[in-house]
XYZ file of C-alpha atoms in Angstrom:
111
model
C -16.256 25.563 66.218
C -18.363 28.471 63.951
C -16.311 31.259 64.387
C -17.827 34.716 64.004
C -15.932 38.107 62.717
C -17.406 41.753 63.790
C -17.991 43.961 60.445
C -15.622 46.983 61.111
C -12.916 47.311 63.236
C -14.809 49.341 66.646
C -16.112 46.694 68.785
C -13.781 45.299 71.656
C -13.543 41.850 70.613
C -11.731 40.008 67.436
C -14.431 37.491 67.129
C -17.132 35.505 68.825
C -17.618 31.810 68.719
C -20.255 29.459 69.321
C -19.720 26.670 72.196
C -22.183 24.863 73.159
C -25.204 27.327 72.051
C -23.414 30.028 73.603
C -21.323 32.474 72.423
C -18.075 34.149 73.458
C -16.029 36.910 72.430
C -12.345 36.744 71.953
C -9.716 39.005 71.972
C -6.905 37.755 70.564
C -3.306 39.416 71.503
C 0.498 38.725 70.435
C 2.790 37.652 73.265
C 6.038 38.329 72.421
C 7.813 39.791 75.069
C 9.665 37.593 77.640
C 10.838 38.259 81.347
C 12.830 35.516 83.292
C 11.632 32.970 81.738
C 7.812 33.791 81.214
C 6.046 35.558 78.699
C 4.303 38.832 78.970
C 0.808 38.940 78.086
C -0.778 42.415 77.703
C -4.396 42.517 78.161
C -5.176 45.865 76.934
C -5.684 47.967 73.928
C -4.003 51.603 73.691
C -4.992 54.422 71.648
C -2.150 57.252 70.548
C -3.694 60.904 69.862
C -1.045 62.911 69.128
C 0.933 63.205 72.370
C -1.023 61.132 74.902
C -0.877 57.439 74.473
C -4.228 55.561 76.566
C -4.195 52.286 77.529
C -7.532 50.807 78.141
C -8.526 47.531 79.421
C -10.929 44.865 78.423
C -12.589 44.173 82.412
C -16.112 42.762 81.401
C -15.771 43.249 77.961
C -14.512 40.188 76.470
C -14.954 36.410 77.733
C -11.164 35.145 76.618
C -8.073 36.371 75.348
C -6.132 34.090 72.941
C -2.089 34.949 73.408
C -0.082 34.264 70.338
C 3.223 33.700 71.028
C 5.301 33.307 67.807
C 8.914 32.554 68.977
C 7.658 29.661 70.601
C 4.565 28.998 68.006
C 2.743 28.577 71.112
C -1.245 29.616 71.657
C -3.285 30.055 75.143
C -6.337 30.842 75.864
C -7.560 32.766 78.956
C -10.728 33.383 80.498
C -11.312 37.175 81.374
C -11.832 36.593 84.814
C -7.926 35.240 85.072
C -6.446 38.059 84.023
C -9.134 40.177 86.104
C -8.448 44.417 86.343
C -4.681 43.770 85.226
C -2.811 44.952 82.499
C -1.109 41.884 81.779
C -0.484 38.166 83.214
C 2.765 36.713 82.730
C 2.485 32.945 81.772
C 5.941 30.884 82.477
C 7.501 28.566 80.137
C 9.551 27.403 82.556
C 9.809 26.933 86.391
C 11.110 29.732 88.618
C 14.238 29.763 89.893
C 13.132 30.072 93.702
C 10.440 27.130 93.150
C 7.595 29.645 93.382
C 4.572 27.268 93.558
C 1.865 29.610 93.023
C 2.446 30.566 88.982
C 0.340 30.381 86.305
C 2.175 28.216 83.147
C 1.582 28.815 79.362
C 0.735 25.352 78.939
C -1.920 25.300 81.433
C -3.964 27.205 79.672
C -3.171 25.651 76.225
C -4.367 22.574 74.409
C-alpha cells in the first residue's frame, strides 16, 4: 500500500494512502487509556495557548483513524464516519459485564 507523508506538520491528517486509485487520509492516534475493560480512543487534536487548552475534532476532515494501542501491541483502524461528531469511541477488549450486545470491539475493526 504507497503510503504518502504531508511536508510540514499543519495539515489534519498523518498521511494519505492509495487504495484502489483512491486516496485516504489517516490520522493516526495512541490509545492508551483503559475504562472497564475497553480502551479509550480520542478522536481529536487539542491545542494549549497559554491558559486555554482547545480540543478540536477531525468531523469531515480525515477518512480513518488508526488507534495504537501499545500495552496490548494492538492496531485498529476506523472509518471517520464511526466515530462521527464524538470525541472519542471506546473499543472493548473484552465483553461487558451486563452482556451489552450493542458494543463496538477492538478486534472488529482490526486485521
Amino acid at each position: 500500500i504507497p503510503v504518502l507523508l504531508p511536508w510540514g506538520d499543519k495539515e489534519r491528517y498523518d498521511m494519505v494512502v492509495e487504495m484502489n486509485g483512491r486516496f485516504y487520509k489517516i490520522q493516526v492516534k495512541t490509545a492508551n487509556e483503559e475504562r472497564n475493560g475497553a480502551i479509550v480512543c480520542y478522536a481529536r487534536s487539542s491545542h494549549n495557548h497559554s491558559t486555554n487548552k482547545k480540543y478540536y475534532r477531525y468531523t469531515g476532515q480525515v477518512d480513518y483513524f488508526v488507534f495504537y494501542n501499545m500495552v496490548h501491541d494492538i492496531i485498529a483502524i476506523v472509518p471517520e464516519s464511526d466515530v462521527g461528531d464524538n470525541s472519542h469511541l471506546n473499543l472493548r477488549i473484552s465483553p461487558a459485564k451486563n452482556n451489552q450486545k450493542n458494543v463496538r470491539y477492538f478486534s472488529d475493526y482490526s486485521f
